[in-house]
Amino acid sequence: MEQRYLAVVTDLARRLLDAGDPYWVAVEIHGESAQVMTDVDVAASIYLIWAELTDWVELRPGEQEQAFAGMRRAAQEWLALDPGDRDGLGRYLDRWVHNECGYSR
């Protein structure tokens, strides 16, 4: 199940980079993550990241362009990962959840 989920997130990250309005693709990543959080360990962290990025658009509409840039950066960095590299994936998730999105440790 985890491999299928990671492949879906990767596909959505690619779509997000090509989207004129990345918000709706970000919502899809968030939703896919919500559906598998109890079965896939990394999904909870991915859910938090995309919750923060979509909330940024929703709660601070004056910062939409910055939020879109953050979404694109998160997607680009995701696509640079090797999902099979557990350490690299862990570093990405830790940095995005705590340093980029500001969730406490």
mmCIF file with all atom_site columns, C-alpha atoms in Angstrom:
data_model
loop_
_atom_site.group_PDB
_atom_site.id
_atom_site.type_symbol
_atom_site.label_atom_id
_atom_site.label_alt_id
_atom_site.label_comp_id
_atom_site.label_asym_id
_atom_site.label_entity_id
_atom_site.label_seq_id
_atom_site.pdbx_PDB_ins_code
_atom_site.Cartn_x
_atom_site.Cartn_y
_atom_site.Cartn_z
_atom_site.occupancy
_atom_site.B_iso_or_equiv
_atom_site.pdbx_formal_charge
_atom_site.auth_seq_id
_atom_site.auth_comp_id
_atom_site.auth_asym_id
_atom_site.auth_atom_id
_atom_site.pdbx_PDB_model_num
ATOM 1   C CA . MET A 1 1   ? 0.000  0.000  0.000   1.00 0.00 ? 1   MET A CA 1
ATOM 2   C CA . GLU A 1 2   ? 2.835  2.424  0.829   1.00 0.00 ? 2   GLU A CA 1
ATOM 3   C CA . GLN A 1 3   ? 4.454  2.077  -2.601  1.00 0.00 ? 3   GLN A CA 1
ATOM 4   C CA . ARG A 1 4   ? 1.150  2.802  -4.350  1.00 0.00 ? 4   ARG A CA 1
ATOM 5   C CA . TYR A 1 5   ? 0.561  5.825  -2.124  1.00 0.00 ? 5   TYR A CA 1
ATOM 6   C CA . LEU A 1 6   ? 4.069  7.197  -2.735  1.00 0.00 ? 6   LEU A CA 1
ATOM 7   C CA . ALA A 1 7   ? 3.566  6.732  -6.483  1.00 0.00 ? 7   ALA A CA 1
ATOM 8   C CA . VAL A 1 8   ? 0.281  8.681  -6.279  1.00 0.00 ? 8   VAL A CA 1
ATOM 9   C CA . VAL A 1 9   ? 1.964  11.514 -4.364  1.00 0.00 ? 9   VAL A CA 1
ATOM 10  C CA . THR A 1 10  ? 4.776  11.574 -6.934  1.00 0.00 ? 10  THR A CA 1
ATOM 11  C CA . ASP A 1 11  ? 2.303  11.745 -9.813  1.00 0.00 ? 11  ASP A CA 1
ATOM 12  C CA . LEU A 1 12  ? 0.405  14.552 -8.094  1.00 0.00 ? 12  LEU A CA 1
ATOM 13  C CA . ALA A 1 13  ? 3.658  16.434 -7.422  1.00 0.00 ? 13  ALA A CA 1
ATOM 14  C CA . ARG A 1 14  ? 4.418  16.297 -11.154 1.00 0.00 ? 14  ARG A CA 1
ATOM 15  C CA . ARG A 1 15  ? 0.914  17.537 -11.961 1.00 0.00 ? 15  ARG A CA 1
ATOM 16  C CA . LEU A 1 16  ? 1.262  20.338 -9.416  1.00 0.00 ? 16  LEU A CA 1
ATOM 17  C CA . LEU A 1 17  ? 4.362  21.686 -11.148 1.00 0.00 ? 17  LEU A CA 1
ATOM 18  C CA . ASP A 1 18  ? 2.452  21.927 -14.436 1.00 0.00 ? 18  ASP A CA 1
ATOM 19  C CA . ALA A 1 19  ? -0.709 23.383 -12.912 1.00 0.00 ? 19  ALA A CA 1
ATOM 20  C CA . GLY A 1 20  ? -1.514 27.041 -13.422 1.00 0.00 ? 20  GLY A CA 1
ATOM 21  C CA . ASP A 1 21  ? -3.290 26.928 -10.054 1.00 0.00 ? 21  ASP A CA 1
ATOM 22  C CA . PRO A 1 22  ? -1.500 24.372 -7.876  1.00 0.00 ? 22  PRO A CA 1
ATOM 23  C CA . TYR A 1 23  ? -3.993 24.713 -5.012  1.00 0.00 ? 23  TYR A CA 1
ATOM 24  C CA . TRP A 1 24  ? -6.375 22.022 -6.255  1.00 0.00 ? 24  TRP A CA 1
ATOM 25  C CA . VAL A 1 25  ? -3.601 19.514 -6.844  1.00 0.00 ? 25  VAL A CA 1
ATOM 26  C CA . ALA A 1 26  ? -2.329 20.288 -3.336  1.00 0.00 ? 26  ALA A CA 1
ATOM 27  C CA . VAL A 1 27  ? -5.828 19.542 -2.041  1.00 0.00 ? 27  VAL A CA 1
ATOM 28  C CA . GLU A 1 28  ? -5.629 16.173 -3.818  1.00 0.00 ? 28  GLU A CA 1
ATOM 29  C CA . ILE A 1 29  ? -2.301 15.334 -2.134  1.00 0.00 ? 29  ILE A CA 1
ATOM 30  C CA . HIS A 1 30  ? -3.829 16.299 1.201   1.00 0.00 ? 30  HIS A CA 1
ATOM 31  C CA . GLY A 1 31  ? -6.908 14.154 0.541   1.00 0.00 ? 31  GLY A CA 1
ATOM 32  C CA . GLU A 1 32  ? -4.955 11.106 -0.635  1.00 0.00 ? 32  GLU A CA 1
ATOM 33  C CA . SER A 1 33  ? -2.867 11.356 2.528   1.00 0.00 ? 33  SER A CA 1
ATOM 34  C CA . ALA A 1 34  ? -5.934 11.583 4.757   1.00 0.00 ? 34  ALA A CA 1
ATOM 35  C CA . GLN A 1 35  ? -7.299 8.372  3.265   1.00 0.00 ? 35  GLN A CA 1
ATOM 36  C CA . VAL A 1 36  ? -4.250 6.256  4.136   1.00 0.00 ? 36  VAL A CA 1
ATOM 37  C CA . MET A 1 37  ? -2.908 7.873  7.318   1.00 0.00 ? 37  MET A CA 1
ATOM 38  C CA . THR A 1 38  ? -3.787 4.873  9.465   1.00 0.00 ? 38  THR A CA 1
ATOM 39  C CA . ASP A 1 39  ? -2.123 2.418  7.059   1.00 0.00 ? 39  ASP A CA 1
ATOM 40  C CA . VAL A 1 40  ? 0.945  4.279  5.757   1.00 0.00 ? 40  VAL A CA 1
ATOM 41  C CA . ASP A 1 41  ? 3.343  5.764  8.302   1.00 0.00 ? 41  ASP A CA 1
ATOM 42  C CA . VAL A 1 42  ? 4.662  8.632  6.176   1.00 0.00 ? 42  VAL A CA 1
ATOM 43  C CA . ALA A 1 43  ? 1.166  9.740  5.117   1.00 0.00 ? 43  ALA A CA 1
ATOM 44  C CA . ALA A 1 44  ? 0.575  11.606 8.386   1.00 0.00 ? 44  ALA A CA 1
ATOM 45  C CA . SER A 1 45  ? 3.599  13.828 7.792   1.00 0.00 ? 45  SER A CA 1
ATOM 46  C CA . ILE A 1 46  ? 2.651  14.404 4.164   1.00 0.00 ? 46  ILE A CA 1
ATOM 47  C CA . TYR A 1 47  ? -0.868 15.238 5.309   1.00 0.00 ? 47  TYR A CA 1
ATOM 48  C CA . LEU A 1 48  ? 0.498  17.878 7.722   1.00 0.00 ? 48  LEU A CA 1
ATOM 49  C CA . ILE A 1 49  ? 2.687  19.460 5.050   1.00 0.00 ? 49  ILE A CA 1
ATOM 50  C CA . TRP A 1 50  ? -0.110 19.818 2.531   1.00 0.00 ? 50  TRP A CA 1
ATOM 51  C CA . ALA A 1 51  ? -2.603 20.879 5.196   1.00 0.00 ? 51  ALA A CA 1
ATOM 52  C CA . GLU A 1 52  ? -0.316 23.784 6.037   1.00 0.00 ? 52  GLU A CA 1
ATOM 53  C CA . LEU A 1 53  ? 0.272  24.701 2.397   1.00 0.00 ? 53  LEU A CA 1
ATOM 54  C CA . THR A 1 54  ? -3.420 24.638 1.483   1.00 0.00 ? 54  THR A CA 1
ATOM 55  C CA . ASP A 1 55  ? -4.340 26.507 4.678   1.00 0.00 ? 55  ASP A CA 1
ATOM 56  C CA . TRP A 1 56  ? -1.844 29.189 3.677   1.00 0.00 ? 56  TRP A CA 1
ATOM 57  C CA . VAL A 1 57  ? -3.904 29.880 0.540   1.00 0.00 ? 57  VAL A CA 1
ATOM 58  C CA . GLU A 1 58  ? -7.225 29.676 2.362   1.00 0.00 ? 58  GLU A CA 1
ATOM 59  C CA . LEU A 1 59  ? -6.352 31.703 5.446   1.00 0.00 ? 59  LEU A CA 1
ATOM 60  C CA . ARG A 1 60  ? -4.032 34.320 3.932   1.00 0.00 ? 60  ARG A CA 1
ATOM 61  C CA . PRO A 1 61  ? -5.325 35.014 0.419   1.00 0.00 ? 61  PRO A CA 1
ATOM 62  C CA . GLY A 1 62  ? -3.040 38.021 0.095   1.00 0.00 ? 62  GLY A CA 1
ATOM 63  C CA . GLU A 1 63  ? -0.085 35.628 0.179   1.00 0.00 ? 63  GLU A CA 1
ATOM 64  C CA . GLN A 1 64  ? -1.369 33.305 -2.535  1.00 0.00 ? 64  GLN A CA 1
ATOM 65  C CA . GLU A 1 65  ? 1.671  33.679 -4.792  1.00 0.00 ? 65  GLU A CA 1
ATOM 66  C CA . GLN A 1 66  ? 4.044  32.901 -1.907  1.00 0.00 ? 66  GLN A CA 1
ATOM 67  C CA . ALA A 1 67  ? 1.915  29.884 -0.984  1.00 0.00 ? 67  ALA A CA 1
ATOM 68  C CA . PHE A 1 68  ? 1.969  28.663 -4.579  1.00 0.00 ? 68  PHE A CA 1
ATOM 69  C CA . ALA A 1 69  ? 5.757  29.060 -4.618  1.00 0.00 ? 69  ALA A CA 1
ATOM 70  C CA . GLY A 1 70  ? 5.969  27.005 -1.405  1.00 0.00 ? 70  GLY A CA 1
ATOM 71  C CA . MET A 1 71  ? 3.787  24.295 -2.948  1.00 0.00 ? 71  MET A CA 1
ATOM 72  C CA . ARG A 1 72  ? 5.971  24.164 -6.030  1.00 0.00 ? 72  ARG A CA 1
ATOM 73  C CA . ARG A 1 73  ? 9.128  24.004 -3.929  1.00 0.00 ? 73  ARG A CA 1
ATOM 74  C CA . ALA A 1 74  ? 7.714  21.158 -1.826  1.00 0.00 ? 74  ALA A CA 1
ATOM 75  C CA . ALA A 1 75  ? 6.746  19.292 -5.010  1.00 0.00 ? 75  ALA A CA 1
ATOM 76  C CA . GLN A 1 76  ? 10.133 19.867 -6.676  1.00 0.00 ? 76  GLN A CA 1
ATOM 77  C CA . GLU A 1 77  ? 11.975 18.653 -3.606  1.00 0.00 ? 77  GLU A CA 1
ATOM 78  C CA . TRP A 1 78  ? 9.665  15.617 -3.412  1.00 0.00 ? 78  TRP A CA 1
ATOM 79  C CA . LEU A 1 79  ? 10.425 14.749 -7.026  1.00 0.00 ? 79  LEU A CA 1
ATOM 80  C CA . ALA A 1 80  ? 14.160 14.989 -6.329  1.00 0.00 ? 80  ALA A CA 1
ATOM 81  C CA . LEU A 1 81  ? 13.799 12.266 -3.672  1.00 0.00 ? 81  LEU A CA 1
ATOM 82  C CA . ASP A 1 82  ? 14.265 8.560  -4.089  1.00 0.00 ? 82  ASP A CA 1
ATOM 83  C CA . PRO A 1 83  ? 11.174 7.255  -2.250  1.00 0.00 ? 83  PRO A CA 1
ATOM 84  C CA . GLY A 1 84  ? 13.102 4.060  -1.512  1.00 0.00 ? 84  GLY A CA 1
ATOM 85  C CA . ASP A 1 85  ? 15.697 6.044  0.447   1.00 0.00 ? 85  ASP A CA 1
ATOM 86  C CA . ARG A 1 86  ? 14.096 5.972  3.891   1.00 0.00 ? 86  ARG A CA 1
ATOM 87  C CA . ASP A 1 87  ? 16.710 8.316  5.377   1.00 0.00 ? 87  ASP A CA 1
ATOM 88  C CA . GLY A 1 88  ? 16.276 10.897 2.621   1.00 0.00 ? 88  GLY A CA 1
ATOM 89  C CA . LEU A 1 89  ? 12.502 10.651 2.855   1.00 0.00 ? 89  LEU A CA 1
ATOM 90  C CA . GLY A 1 90  ? 12.707 11.063 6.623   1.00 0.00 ? 90  GLY A CA 1
ATOM 91  C CA . ARG A 1 91  ? 14.902 14.159 6.307   1.00 0.00 ? 91  ARG A CA 1
ATOM 92  C CA . TYR A 1 92  ? 12.503 15.703 3.774   1.00 0.00 ? 92  TYR A CA 1
ATOM 93  C CA . LEU A 1 93  ? 9.478  15.034 5.959   1.00 0.00 ? 93  LEU A CA 1
ATOM 94  C CA . ASP A 1 94  ? 11.184 16.235 9.138   1.00 0.00 ? 94  ASP A CA 1
ATOM 95  C CA . ARG A 1 95  ? 12.364 19.477 7.540   1.00 0.00 ? 95  ARG A CA 1
ATOM 96  C CA . TRP A 1 96  ? 9.039  20.238 5.880   1.00 0.00 ? 96  TRP A CA 1
ATOM 97  C CA . VAL A 1 97  ? 6.883  19.357 8.874   1.00 0.00 ? 97  VAL A CA 1
ATOM 98  C CA . HIS A 1 98  ? 8.979  21.173 11.468  1.00 0.00 ? 98  HIS A CA 1
ATOM 99  C CA . ASN A 1 99  ? 11.186 23.755 9.766   1.00 0.00 ? 99  ASN A CA 1
ATOM 100 C CA . GLU A 1 100 ? 9.058  24.803 6.800   1.00 0.00 ? 100 GLU A CA 1
ATOM 101 C CA . CYS A 1 101 ? 5.547  24.352 8.220   1.00 0.00 ? 101 CYS A CA 1
ATOM 102 C CA . GLY A 1 102 ? 6.384  25.116 11.840  1.00 0.00 ? 102 GLY A CA 1
ATOM 103 C CA . TYR A 1 103 ? 4.786  22.146 13.597  1.00 0.00 ? 103 TYR A CA 1
ATOM 104 C CA . SER A 1 104 ? 6.387  21.522 16.998  1.00 0.00 ? 104 SER A CA 1
ATOM 105 C CA . ARG A 1 105 ? 8.556  18.482 17.559  1.00 0.00 ? 105 ARG A CA 1
#
